[in-house]
mmCIF file of C-alpha atoms and ligand atoms in Angstrom:
data_model
loop_
_atom_site.group_PDB
_atom_site.id
_atom_site.type_symbol
_atom_site.label_atom_id
_atom_site.label_comp_id
_atom_site.label_asym_id
_atom_site.label_seq_id
_atom_site.Cartn_x
_atom_site.Cartn_y
_atom_site.Cartn_z
ATOM 1 C CA MET O 165 1.262 24.207 -17.624
ATOM 2 C CA LYS O 166 3.835 23.312 -14.012
ATOM 3 C CA ASP O 167 7.129 23.979 -14.620
ATOM 4 C CA VAL O 168 8.746 19.802 -14.807
ATOM 5 C CA GLY O 169 12.343 21.333 -15.195
ATOM 6 C CA VAL O 170 14.600 19.490 -17.760
ATOM 7 C CA THR O 171 11.707 17.522 -20.116
ATOM 8 C CA LEU O 172 12.436 14.189 -20.278
ATOM 9 C CA PRO O 173 14.117 11.640 -22.277
ATOM 10 C CA ILE O 174 17.677 13.215 -22.366
ATOM 11 C CA LYS O 175 19.055 10.519 -24.723
ATOM 12 C CA GLU O 176 21.433 12.978 -26.348
ATOM 13 C CA LYS O 177 23.389 12.501 -22.625
ATOM 14 C CA PHE O 178 24.447 8.878 -22.766
ATOM 15 C CA VAL O 179 26.182 6.525 -25.062
ATOM 16 C CA LEU O 180 23.528 4.198 -26.041
ATOM 17 C CA PRO O 181 24.219 1.463 -28.862
ATOM 18 C CA ASP O 182 22.772 2.049 -32.468
ATOM 19 C CA GLY O 183 20.006 -0.067 -32.423
ATOM 20 C CA MET O 184 19.709 -1.174 -28.852
ATOM 21 C CA ILE O 185 16.893 -0.659 -26.672
ATOM 22 C CA TYR O 186 18.267 -1.155 -23.281
ATOM 23 C CA LEU O 187 15.550 -2.066 -20.384
ATOM 24 C CA ASP O 188 18.134 -3.220 -17.576
ATOM 25 C CA GLY O 189 19.120 0.203 -16.028
ATOM 26 C CA ASN O 190 17.517 -1.215 -13.417
ATOM 27 C CA SER O 191 20.516 -3.478 -13.433
ATOM 28 C CA LEU O 192 23.192 -1.221 -14.474
ATOM 29 C CA GLY O 193 22.393 2.182 -15.525
ATOM 30 C CA PRO O 194 24.235 3.367 -19.473
ATOM 31 C CA LEU O 195 27.306 5.278 -19.722
ATOM 32 C CA PRO O 196 26.565 8.939 -19.278
ATOM 33 C CA LYS O 197 28.784 10.844 -21.840
ATOM 34 C CA GLY O 198 30.348 13.410 -19.516
ATOM 35 C CA VAL O 199 32.017 10.229 -17.086
ATOM 36 C CA HIS O 200 34.278 9.787 -20.315
ATOM 37 C CA ASP O 201 36.334 13.201 -20.501
ATOM 38 C CA ARG O 202 36.177 13.490 -16.269
ATOM 39 C CA LEU O 203 37.714 10.070 -16.144
ATOM 40 C CA SER O 204 40.044 10.704 -18.439
ATOM 41 C CA ALA O 205 41.200 14.248 -16.579
ATOM 42 C CA MET O 206 41.123 12.855 -13.407
ATOM 43 C CA VAL O 207 43.985 9.864 -14.459
ATOM 44 C CA THR O 208 46.175 12.600 -16.649
ATOM 45 C CA ASP O 209 45.697 15.431 -14.895
ATOM 46 C CA GLU O 210 45.251 15.047 -11.343
ATOM 47 C CA TRP O 211 46.156 10.993 -10.715
ATOM 48 C CA GLY O 212 49.283 11.425 -13.351
ATOM 49 C CA GLN O 213 50.373 14.718 -12.437
ATOM 50 C CA HIS O 214 49.769 15.414 -8.650
ATOM 51 C CA LEU O 215 50.132 11.786 -7.740
ATOM 52 C CA ILE O 216 49.464 11.690 -3.706
ATOM 53 C CA LYS O 217 49.470 15.691 -3.525
ATOM 54 C CA GLY O 218 45.611 15.216 -5.106
ATOM 55 C CA TRP O 219 44.219 13.795 -1.866
ATOM 56 C CA ASN O 220 44.702 17.892 -0.952
ATOM 57 C CA VAL O 221 44.851 19.523 -3.681
ATOM 58 C CA ASP O 222 41.692 17.560 -6.142
ATOM 59 C CA ASP O 223 40.454 16.929 -3.345
ATOM 60 C CA TRP O 224 39.740 13.506 -2.928
ATOM 61 C CA MET O 225 39.514 12.745 0.678
ATOM 62 C CA GLY O 226 36.305 14.927 0.643
ATOM 63 C CA GLN O 227 34.532 14.040 -2.311
ATOM 64 C CA PRO O 228 32.916 11.030 -0.411
ATOM 65 C CA MET O 229 30.467 13.600 1.024
ATOM 66 C CA ARG O 230 30.894 15.761 -1.871
ATOM 67 C CA VAL O 231 29.522 13.488 -3.932
ATOM 68 C CA GLY O 232 26.932 12.314 -0.723
ATOM 69 C CA ASN O 233 25.556 15.186 -1.362
ATOM 70 C CA MET O 234 24.588 15.054 -4.850
ATOM 71 C CA VAL O 235 23.155 11.669 -3.948
ATOM 72 C CA ALA O 236 21.040 13.450 -0.785
ATOM 73 C CA ARG O 237 19.070 15.605 -2.990
ATOM 74 C CA LEU O 238 18.129 12.654 -5.374
ATOM 75 C CA ILE O 239 16.195 10.896 -1.959
ATOM 76 C CA GLY O 240 15.511 13.751 -0.199
ATOM 77 C CA ALA O 241 18.123 14.499 2.576
ATOM 78 C CA PRO O 242 19.659 16.754 3.949
ATOM 79 C CA ASP O 243 23.736 17.949 2.852
ATOM 80 C CA GLY O 244 26.287 16.247 5.096
ATOM 81 C CA SER O 245 23.344 13.175 5.905
ATOM 82 C CA VAL O 246 25.024 10.585 2.860
ATOM 83 C CA THR O 247 28.359 9.206 1.811
ATOM 84 C CA MET O 248 29.777 6.975 -0.438
ATOM 85 C CA GLY O 249 32.002 4.091 -0.250
ATOM 86 C CA ASP O 250 32.356 0.354 -0.683
ATOM 87 C CA THR O 251 29.850 -1.666 -1.722
ATOM 88 C CA LEU O 252 25.941 -1.605 -0.786
ATOM 89 C CA SER O 253 26.213 -5.106 0.842
ATOM 90 C CA ILE O 254 28.418 -3.628 3.488
ATOM 91 C CA LYS O 255 26.572 -0.434 3.669
ATOM 92 C CA VAL O 256 23.134 -2.877 5.056
ATOM 93 C CA TYR O 257 25.408 -4.509 7.015
ATOM 94 C CA GLN O 258 27.273 -1.071 9.019
ATOM 95 C CA ALA O 259 23.726 0.085 9.281
ATOM 96 C CA LEU O 260 22.100 -3.300 10.786
ATOM 97 C CA SER O 261 24.675 -3.270 13.319
ATOM 98 C CA ALA O 262 24.610 0.023 14.471
ATOM 99 C CA ALA O 263 20.742 -0.341 14.502
ATOM 100 C CA VAL O 264 20.640 -3.230 16.623
ATOM 101 C CA GLN O 265 23.151 -1.547 18.877
ATOM 102 C CA MET O 266 20.119 1.362 19.234
ATOM 103 C CA ARG O 267 17.655 -1.108 20.451
ATOM 104 C CA PRO O 268 20.081 -3.527 23.082
ATOM 105 C CA ASP O 269 16.491 -5.499 24.686
ATOM 106 C CA ARG O 270 15.396 -6.408 21.177
ATOM 107 C CA ARG O 271 16.497 -9.707 19.476
ATOM 108 C CA VAL O 272 14.922 -9.454 15.978
ATOM 109 C CA ILE O 273 15.754 -8.079 12.302
ATOM 110 C CA LEU O 274 12.909 -8.132 10.125
ATOM 111 C CA SER O 275 12.581 -8.726 6.836
ATOM 112 C CA ASP O 276 10.604 -9.611 3.610
ATOM 113 C CA SER O 277 10.621 -12.741 1.251
ATOM 114 C CA GLY O 278 11.142 -9.788 -1.581
ATOM 115 C CA ASN O 279 13.923 -8.490 0.016
ATOM 116 C CA PHE O 280 17.141 -8.974 -2.121
ATOM 117 C CA PRO O 281 18.980 -11.876 -0.842
ATOM 118 C CA SER O 282 22.313 -10.168 -0.107
ATOM 119 C CA ASP O 283 20.579 -7.803 2.591
ATOM 120 C CA LEU O 284 19.190 -11.686 4.156
ATOM 121 C CA TYR O 285 22.832 -12.624 3.970
ATOM 122 C CA MET O 286 24.179 -10.097 5.824
ATOM 123 C CA ALA O 287 21.258 -9.867 8.251
ATOM 124 C CA GLU O 288 22.789 -13.772 9.016
ATOM 125 C CA GLY O 289 26.235 -12.982 9.198
ATOM 126 C CA LEU O 290 25.729 -10.115 11.391
ATOM 127 C CA ILE O 291 23.450 -12.360 13.735
ATOM 128 C CA ALA O 292 25.976 -15.356 13.663
ATOM 129 C CA GLN O 293 28.980 -12.240 14.865
ATOM 130 C CA LEU O 294 26.829 -11.009 17.551
ATOM 131 C CA ASP O 295 26.579 -14.694 19.129
ATOM 132 C CA ARG O 296 23.174 -13.955 21.055
ATOM 133 C CA ASP O 297 20.080 -15.180 20.469
ATOM 134 C CA TYR O 298 18.677 -12.913 17.301
ATOM 135 C CA GLU O 299 16.680 -13.963 14.871
ATOM 136 C CA LEU O 300 16.144 -13.022 11.249
ATOM 137 C CA ARG O 301 12.238 -12.954 10.822
ATOM 138 C CA ILE O 302 10.811 -13.327 7.330
ATOM 139 C CA VAL O 303 7.225 -12.229 6.600
ATOM 140 C CA ALA O 304 5.602 -11.646 3.035
ATOM 141 C CA PRO O 305 5.745 -7.947 1.906
ATOM 142 C CA GLU O 306 1.886 -7.488 1.972
ATOM 143 C CA GLN O 307 2.433 -8.200 6.391
ATOM 144 C CA VAL O 308 5.552 -6.426 7.161
ATOM 145 C CA ALA O 309 3.420 -3.497 8.720
ATOM 146 C CA GLU O 310 1.615 -5.836 10.767
ATOM 147 C CA ALA O 311 5.258 -7.802 11.732
ATOM 148 C CA MET O 312 6.161 -4.859 13.561
ATOM 149 C CA THR O 313 6.334 -6.297 17.303
ATOM 150 C CA ASP O 314 7.554 -4.765 20.493
ATOM 151 C CA ASP O 315 10.803 -7.353 19.851
ATOM 152 C CA VAL O 316 11.967 -6.404 16.900
ATOM 153 C CA ALA O 317 15.039 -3.953 16.779
ATOM 154 C CA VAL O 318 15.109 -2.974 13.536
ATOM 155 C CA ALA O 319 13.565 -3.857 10.113
ATOM 156 C CA VAL O 320 15.599 -3.902 7.025
ATOM 157 C CA ILE O 321 13.218 -3.472 3.783
ATOM 158 C CA THR O 322 13.730 -3.128 -0.060
ATOM 159 C CA GLN O 323 11.539 -0.012 -0.918
ATOM 160 C CA VAL O 324 11.089 -1.871 -4.700
ATOM 161 C CA ASP O 325 10.965 -5.773 -4.869
ATOM 162 C CA TYR O 326 13.640 -6.692 -7.670
ATOM 163 C CA ARG O 327 11.613 -8.929 -8.731
ATOM 164 C CA THR O 328 8.149 -8.043 -9.080
ATOM 165 C CA GLY O 329 8.955 -4.060 -8.832
ATOM 166 C CA ARG O 330 6.381 -3.959 -5.748
ATOM 167 C CA LEU O 331 6.209 -0.710 -3.877
ATOM 168 C CA HIS O 332 6.877 -0.589 0.088
ATOM 169 C CA ASP O 333 4.573 2.168 1.461
ATOM 170 C CA MET O 334 7.968 3.750 3.000
ATOM 171 C CA ALA O 335 5.796 6.520 5.003
ATOM 172 C CA ALA O 336 3.280 4.272 6.705
ATOM 173 C CA ILE O 337 5.729 1.065 7.180
ATOM 174 C CA THR O 338 7.878 3.621 8.855
ATOM 175 C CA ALA O 339 5.461 4.740 11.171
ATOM 176 C CA ALA O 340 4.341 1.461 12.099
ATOM 177 C CA ALA O 341 8.039 0.883 12.699
ATOM 178 C CA HIS O 342 8.687 3.529 15.041
ATOM 179 C CA GLU O 343 5.360 2.917 16.447
ATOM 180 C CA ALA O 344 6.178 -0.084 17.756
ATOM 181 C CA GLY O 345 9.614 1.550 19.133
ATOM 182 C CA ALA O 346 11.836 0.108 16.274
ATOM 183 C CA VAL O 347 14.641 0.994 14.534
ATOM 184 C CA MET O 348 13.806 1.291 10.314
ATOM 185 C CA LEU O 349 16.478 0.869 7.879
ATOM 186 C CA TRP O 350 15.497 1.524 3.893
ATOM 187 C CA ASP O 351 16.764 0.054 1.164
ATOM 188 C CA LEU O 352 17.233 2.022 -1.772
ATOM 189 C CA ALA O 353 18.514 0.394 -4.073
ATOM 190 C CA HIS O 354 15.498 0.019 -6.600
ATOM 191 C CA SER O 355 14.177 3.620 -6.061
ATOM 192 C CA ALA O 356 16.603 6.380 -5.573
ATOM 193 C CA GLY O 357 16.961 7.629 -9.414
ATOM 194 C CA ALA O 358 13.636 5.387 -10.017
ATOM 195 C CA VAL O 359 11.037 7.022 -8.226
ATOM 196 C CA PRO O 360 10.866 10.401 -5.529
ATOM 197 C CA VAL O 361 11.945 9.299 -1.961
ATOM 198 C CA ASP O 362 11.840 11.887 1.107
ATOM 199 C CA LEU O 363 13.903 10.212 3.445
ATOM 200 C CA THR O 364 13.083 13.752 5.758
ATOM 201 C CA ALA O 365 9.788 13.088 5.504
ATOM 202 C CA CYS O 366 9.780 9.300 6.089
ATOM 203 C CA ALA O 367 12.223 10.180 9.253
ATOM 204 C CA CYS O 368 13.547 6.738 8.625
ATOM 205 C CA GLU O 369 16.836 6.276 10.912
ATOM 206 C CA PHE O 370 19.104 4.909 8.413
ATOM 207 C CA ALA O 371 18.682 4.208 4.497
ATOM 208 C CA VAL O 372 21.354 2.467 2.073
ATOM 209 C CA GLY O 373 21.288 2.177 -1.588
ATOM 210 C CA CYS O 374 23.727 1.480 -4.936
ATOM 211 C CA THR O 375 24.541 3.691 -7.241
ATOM 212 C CA TYR O 376 25.545 1.306 -10.552
ATOM 213 C CA LYS O 377 21.589 0.954 -11.154
ATOM 214 C CA TYR O 378 19.364 3.711 -11.841
ATOM 215 C CA LEU O 379 22.230 6.237 -11.051
ATOM 216 C CA ASN O 380 24.476 4.864 -13.950
ATOM 217 C CA GLY O 381 27.307 5.300 -11.896
ATOM 218 C CA GLY O 382 29.064 2.423 -13.725
ATOM 219 C CA PRO O 383 29.774 -1.245 -12.768
ATOM 220 C CA GLY O 384 31.455 -1.381 -9.091
ATOM 221 C CA ALA O 385 30.321 2.510 -8.483
ATOM 222 C CA PRO O 386 30.285 3.037 -4.565
ATOM 223 C CA ALA O 387 27.016 2.351 -2.301
ATOM 224 C CA PHE O 388 25.584 5.418 -0.512
ATOM 225 C CA ILE O 389 24.308 5.496 3.323
ATOM 226 C CA TYR O 390 22.111 7.577 4.936
ATOM 227 C CA ALA O 391 22.069 8.177 8.425
ATOM 228 C CA ARG O 392 19.278 10.435 10.404
ATOM 229 C CA PRO O 393 21.084 13.431 11.638
ATOM 230 C CA ASP O 394 20.025 13.795 15.153
ATOM 231 C CA ILE O 395 20.358 9.961 15.913
ATOM 232 C CA VAL O 396 23.910 9.649 13.661
ATOM 233 C CA ASP O 397 25.914 10.976 16.560
ATOM 234 C CA ASP O 398 24.833 7.912 18.590
ATOM 235 C CA ILE O 399 25.945 4.971 16.110
ATOM 236 C CA ARG O 400 28.717 3.192 17.225
ATOM 237 C CA PRO O 401 30.544 2.143 13.660
ATOM 238 C CA ALA O 402 30.686 -2.456 13.585
ATOM 239 C CA LEU O 403 33.162 -1.228 10.686
ATOM 240 C CA SER O 404 35.346 1.418 12.449
ATOM 241 C CA GLY O 405 37.993 1.879 9.718
ATOM 242 C CA TRP O 406 40.932 4.909 10.085
ATOM 243 C CA LEU O 407 38.599 6.971 7.460
ATOM 244 C CA GLY O 408 35.443 6.879 9.699
ATOM 245 C CA HIS O 409 38.245 7.907 12.998
ATOM 246 C CA ASP O 410 37.362 11.284 14.088
ATOM 247 C CA ALA O 411 40.975 12.557 13.386
ATOM 248 C CA PRO O 412 42.847 9.683 11.012
ATOM 249 C CA PHE O 413 46.191 11.641 10.078
ATOM 250 C CA ALA O 414 46.379 11.603 14.106
ATOM 251 C CA PHE O 415 46.765 7.526 14.035
ATOM 252 C CA GLU O 416 46.009 7.026 17.268
ATOM 253 C CA THR O 417 46.052 3.573 18.777
ATOM 254 C CA SER O 418 42.141 3.772 19.544
ATOM 255 C CA TYR O 419 39.451 4.070 16.890
ATOM 256 C CA ARG O 420 37.186 7.483 18.212
ATOM 257 C CA PRO O 421 34.630 8.030 15.479
ATOM 258 C CA ALA O 422 34.395 11.096 13.131
ATOM 259 C CA ARG O 423 30.959 13.163 13.572
ATOM 260 C CA ASP O 424 28.159 12.723 11.709
ATOM 261 C CA ILE O 425 27.955 10.860 8.982
ATOM 262 C CA GLU O 426 31.541 10.372 8.186
ATOM 263 C CA ARG O 427 31.822 7.989 11.134
ATOM 264 C CA MET O 428 30.462 5.237 8.508
ATOM 265 C CA ARG O 429 33.209 6.056 5.995
ATOM 266 C CA VAL O 430 35.762 2.980 6.502
ATOM 267 C CA GLY O 431 38.849 3.266 4.360
ATOM 268 C CA THR O 432 40.339 4.288 0.925
ATOM 269 C CA PRO O 433 37.913 5.909 -1.394
ATOM 270 C CA PRO O 434 37.517 4.298 -5.049
ATOM 271 C CA VAL O 435 38.459 7.952 -6.733
ATOM 272 C CA LEU O 436 38.444 6.355 -10.024
ATOM 273 C CA GLN O 437 34.899 4.692 -9.791
ATOM 274 C CA MET O 438 33.383 7.787 -7.280
ATOM 275 C CA THR O 439 34.772 10.405 -10.520
ATOM 276 C CA ALA O 440 32.905 8.240 -12.611
ATOM 277 C CA LEU O 441 29.890 8.659 -10.410
ATOM 278 C CA GLU O 442 30.131 12.046 -9.699
ATOM 279 C CA ALA O 443 30.321 13.159 -13.294
ATOM 280 C CA ALA O 444 27.302 10.704 -14.228
ATOM 281 C CA LEU O 445 25.205 12.108 -11.485
ATOM 282 C CA GLU O 446 25.437 15.690 -13.525
ATOM 283 C CA VAL O 447 22.681 14.243 -16.164
ATOM 284 C CA TRP O 448 20.346 14.884 -12.598
ATOM 285 C CA ASP O 449 21.015 18.648 -12.661
ATOM 286 C CA GLY O 450 17.336 20.690 -13.093
ATOM 287 C CA ILE O 451 15.263 17.149 -13.002
ATOM 288 C CA ASP O 452 11.848 16.898 -11.366
ATOM 289 C CA MET O 453 11.427 13.940 -9.944
ATOM 290 C CA GLN O 454 7.912 14.066 -9.882
ATOM 291 C CA HIS O 455 8.415 14.478 -14.154
ATOM 292 C CA LEU O 456 10.541 10.959 -13.869
ATOM 293 C CA ARG O 457 7.970 9.353 -12.307
ATOM 294 C CA ASP O 458 4.898 10.429 -14.301
ATOM 295 C CA ARG O 459 7.025 9.264 -17.284
ATOM 296 C CA SER O 460 8.134 5.937 -16.152
ATOM 297 C CA ILE O 461 4.354 5.006 -14.945
ATOM 298 C CA ALA O 462 3.355 6.109 -18.381
ATOM 299 C CA LEU O 463 6.028 3.864 -20.220
ATOM 300 C CA CYS O 464 4.973 0.991 -18.252
ATOM 301 C CA GLU O 465 1.587 0.994 -18.415
ATOM 302 C CA LEU O 466 2.210 1.414 -21.954
ATOM 303 C CA PHE O 467 4.431 -1.872 -21.883
ATOM 304 C CA ILE O 468 2.177 -3.840 -19.806
ATOM 305 C CA ALA O 469 -0.753 -3.197 -21.932
ATOM 306 C CA GLU O 470 0.848 -3.580 -25.653
ATOM 307 C CA VAL O 471 2.289 -7.019 -24.271
ATOM 308 C CA GLU O 472 -0.945 -8.260 -22.762
ATOM 309 C CA SER O 473 -2.737 -7.268 -25.460
ATOM 310 C CA ARG O 474 0.223 -9.173 -28.495
ATOM 311 C CA CYS O 475 1.992 -11.500 -26.165
ATOM 312 C CA PRO O 476 -0.371 -13.638 -24.451
ATOM 313 C CA ALA O 477 1.968 -16.580 -23.137
ATOM 314 C CA LEU O 478 3.189 -14.263 -21.013
ATOM 315 C CA THR O 479 1.598 -13.166 -17.211
ATOM 316 C CA LEU O 480 2.203 -10.090 -15.549
ATOM 317 C CA HIS O 481 4.015 -10.403 -12.222
ATOM 318 C CA SER O 482 4.282 -6.958 -11.314
ATOM 319 C CA PRO O 483 1.802 -4.905 -9.091
ATOM 320 C CA ARG O 484 -1.217 -3.573 -12.014
ATOM 321 C CA ASP O 485 -1.648 -0.663 -10.204
ATOM 322 C CA ALA O 486 0.842 1.870 -10.773
ATOM 323 C CA ALA O 487 1.269 3.277 -7.645
ATOM 324 C CA MET O 488 2.341 0.443 -6.371
ATOM 325 C CA ARG O 489 4.924 -0.132 -8.561
ATOM 326 C CA GLY O 490 8.696 0.817 -8.983
ATOM 327 C CA SER O 491 10.195 1.491 -12.165
ATOM 328 C CA GLN O 492 10.492 -1.564 -13.761
ATOM 329 C CA VAL O 493 7.797 -4.158 -15.043
ATOM 330 C CA SER O 494 8.160 -8.440 -14.502
ATOM 331 C CA PHE O 495 6.084 -11.102 -16.530
ATOM 332 C CA ALA O 496 6.657 -14.962 -16.053
ATOM 333 C CA PHE O 497 7.132 -17.015 -18.828
ATOM 334 C CA GLU O 498 7.858 -20.581 -18.608
ATOM 335 C CA HIS O 499 10.524 -20.574 -21.200
ATOM 336 C CA GLY O 500 11.656 -16.878 -20.308
ATOM 337 C CA TYR O 501 15.270 -17.495 -19.687
ATOM 338 C CA ALA O 502 15.592 -18.956 -23.680
ATOM 339 C CA ALA O 503 13.131 -15.965 -24.082
ATOM 340 C CA MET O 504 15.461 -13.333 -22.543
ATOM 341 C CA GLN O 505 18.417 -14.648 -24.596
ATOM 342 C CA ALA O 506 16.496 -14.200 -27.860
ATOM 343 C CA LEU O 507 15.668 -10.750 -27.373
ATOM 344 C CA ILE O 508 19.250 -9.867 -25.839
ATOM 345 C CA ALA O 509 20.459 -11.459 -29.358
ATOM 346 C CA ARG O 510 18.287 -9.065 -30.967
ATOM 347 C CA ASP O 511 19.391 -5.907 -29.036
ATOM 348 C CA VAL O 512 16.759 -5.548 -26.835
ATOM 349 C CA ILE O 513 17.979 -5.640 -23.445
ATOM 350 C CA GLY O 514 15.921 -7.027 -19.764
ATOM 351 C CA ASP O 515 16.858 -9.632 -18.037
ATOM 352 C CA PHE O 516 15.869 -12.868 -16.085
ATOM 353 C CA ARG O 517 15.546 -14.030 -12.464
ATOM 354 C CA ALA O 518 14.676 -17.235 -11.463
ATOM 355 C CA PRO O 519 12.408 -19.105 -11.717
ATOM 356 C CA ASN O 520 10.754 -17.525 -14.860
ATOM 357 C CA VAL O 521 10.369 -13.667 -14.575
ATOM 358 C CA MET O 522 11.562 -11.617 -17.156
ATOM 359 C CA ARG O 523 12.507 -8.016 -15.993
ATOM 360 C CA PHE O 524 12.099 -4.924 -17.884
ATOM 361 C CA GLY O 525 13.697 -1.845 -16.654
ATOM 362 C CA PHE O 526 11.933 1.277 -17.643
ATOM 363 C CA THR O 527 14.196 4.731 -16.886
ATOM 364 C CA PRO O 528 12.463 7.853 -18.694
ATOM 365 C CA LEU O 529 15.537 9.407 -18.974
ATOM 366 C CA TYR O 530 16.411 7.554 -22.058
ATOM 367 C CA ILE O 531 13.547 5.283 -23.348
ATOM 368 C CA ASP O 532 10.400 6.846 -25.067
ATOM 369 C CA GLU O 533 7.095 5.544 -26.039
ATOM 370 C CA ASN O 534 8.768 4.335 -29.355
ATOM 371 C CA ASP O 535 11.044 2.348 -27.705
ATOM 372 C CA VAL O 536 8.916 0.363 -25.734
ATOM 373 C CA ARG O 537 7.102 -0.615 -28.829
ATOM 374 C CA ARG O 538 9.817 -1.403 -31.091
ATOM 375 C CA ALA O 539 10.463 -3.619 -27.847
ATOM 376 C CA VAL O 540 7.559 -5.460 -28.048
ATOM 377 C CA ASP O 541 7.778 -5.986 -31.259
ATOM 378 C CA VAL O 542 10.686 -8.103 -30.808
ATOM 379 C CA LEU O 543 8.523 -9.843 -27.831
ATOM 380 C CA ALA O 544 5.869 -10.721 -29.923
ATOM 381 C CA ASP O 545 7.972 -11.621 -33.166
ATOM 382 C CA VAL O 546 10.379 -14.141 -30.546
ATOM 383 C CA LEU O 547 6.979 -15.738 -28.829
ATOM 384 C CA ASP O 548 4.940 -16.154 -32.138
ATOM 385 C CA ASN O 549 7.934 -17.440 -34.074
ATOM 386 C CA ARG O 550 8.876 -19.804 -31.197
ATOM 387 C CA LEU O 551 12.302 -17.931 -31.698
ATOM 388 C CA TRP O 552 13.395 -18.465 -28.413
ATOM 389 C CA ASP O 553 13.527 -22.276 -28.872
ATOM 390 C CA ASP O 554 17.019 -23.111 -29.724
ATOM 391 C CA PRO O 555 19.386 -24.533 -28.031
ATOM 392 C CA ALA O 556 21.735 -21.275 -27.749
ATOM 393 C CA TYR O 557 19.191 -20.109 -25.725
ATOM 394 C CA GLN O 558 19.006 -22.036 -22.950
ATOM 395 C CA LYS O 559 22.896 -22.261 -21.498
ATOM 396 C CA ALA O 560 22.464 -20.011 -18.023
ATOM 397 C CA GLY O 561 25.830 -17.309 -18.334
ATOM 398 C CA ARG O 562 27.800 -16.940 -14.869
ATOM 399 C CA VAL O 563 25.294 -13.815 -14.862
ATOM 400 C CA THR O 564 21.904 -13.673 -15.546
HETATM 401 C C1 LIG U 736 21.177 -4.331 -6.523
HETATM 402 C C2 LIG U 736 21.242 -4.551 -5.337
HETATM 403 C C3 LIG U 736 22.067 -5.485 -3.599
HETATM 404 C C4 LIG U 736 23.464 -5.314 -4.573
HETATM 405 O O1 LIG U 736 24.746 -5.065 -3.585
HETATM 406 P P1 LIG U 736 26.103 -5.037 -4.072
HETATM 407 O O2 LIG U 736 27.010 -5.094 -2.358
HETATM 408 O O3 LIG U 736 26.330 -3.914 -4.607
HETATM 409 O O4 LIG U 736 26.502 -6.351 -4.787
HETATM 410 C C5 LIG U 736 21.962 -5.126 -2.463
HETATM 411 N N1 LIG U 736 20.548 -5.337 -2.184
HETATM 412 C C6 LIG U 736 19.635 -4.237 -2.896
HETATM 413 C C7 LIG U 736 18.140 -4.598 -2.194
HETATM 414 C C8 LIG U 736 19.869 -4.972 -4.433
HETATM 415 O O5 LIG U 736 19.074 -4.230 -5.094
#
């Protein structure tokens, strides 16, 4: 048998409340058990005892690159090509801004209608700031490759559609972008820790992503940014903060970018969040990403088969072909919001995306076939007995 490294699941490495089936790791990963002790030691021994000395003696300053290397291994990037900090929206802005400067004669930022709105909003904000005739061109996901025309400066595409789970072919789209002379920026928000990614083989210029979804770094965990090593030294950072300076502690009056990806750092790193993330990333030691992908497909296929045979009111809203899907499955249902609330009340946690999409994430680290079957038992009960039809489940919270 092929050696797949650590066999999944590894439920014992996570805090999972008794009785809960957690199918929302695509939005916020659960708490890895190692995080609590690490954070507590950091607060007690490092912050508590070392205070400002921690920047050197505990190497808080080197943490964004150290953690970046841990993420790099999961997305097929070389050491030293990824750094951590800020939120994903900010990293999208930085990469977009660098990309349009690399193609000064072109005026189009290309994206697709399946992209997460924040990426589109950041592009709009950048365009307003540039105050020239830039255009954000949004096409259907199926049309991205053919929309790579010679006026496109940069394409910003999220590999896995947050609503449908539809998976873009990174290699083919990147090749189309390069053929047209465009810069390629991949958003890996729903890919990192969910599907195998090989940035080196893909040869895109930029990639960004967040770490609170499949990487389980906790709410507000810092984002990552990758730039291809051969172009990184040409980047002129838009957010030219002191920690992206070549010599922050020289306190020069003028900005000079740091070498390599460190120029994409902005300000003081969130050391507590970064410490939680660093501990969280240790669960990936020894995990083979292809094994993870195989397990993810098996779970998603089982879920689809069970739902389609037992819950006829739901319509599959994700690609049927597993090769075209990330690690989530969505179903459309007219009363999807209320049905999801009813599920959550019964400890099966997924989420809802307007207008009618019930979304379920499958994370092979801590979900197995048994969980899938139990989740569908509850879902069938909610539908068969109209348990969703309760005023308590109609009221929308601030976060859906
Ligand atoms: C989750 C997600 C975001 C969120 O951005 P934050 O700045 O971290 O809040 C942005 N883009 C995509 C594609 C996402 O999936």
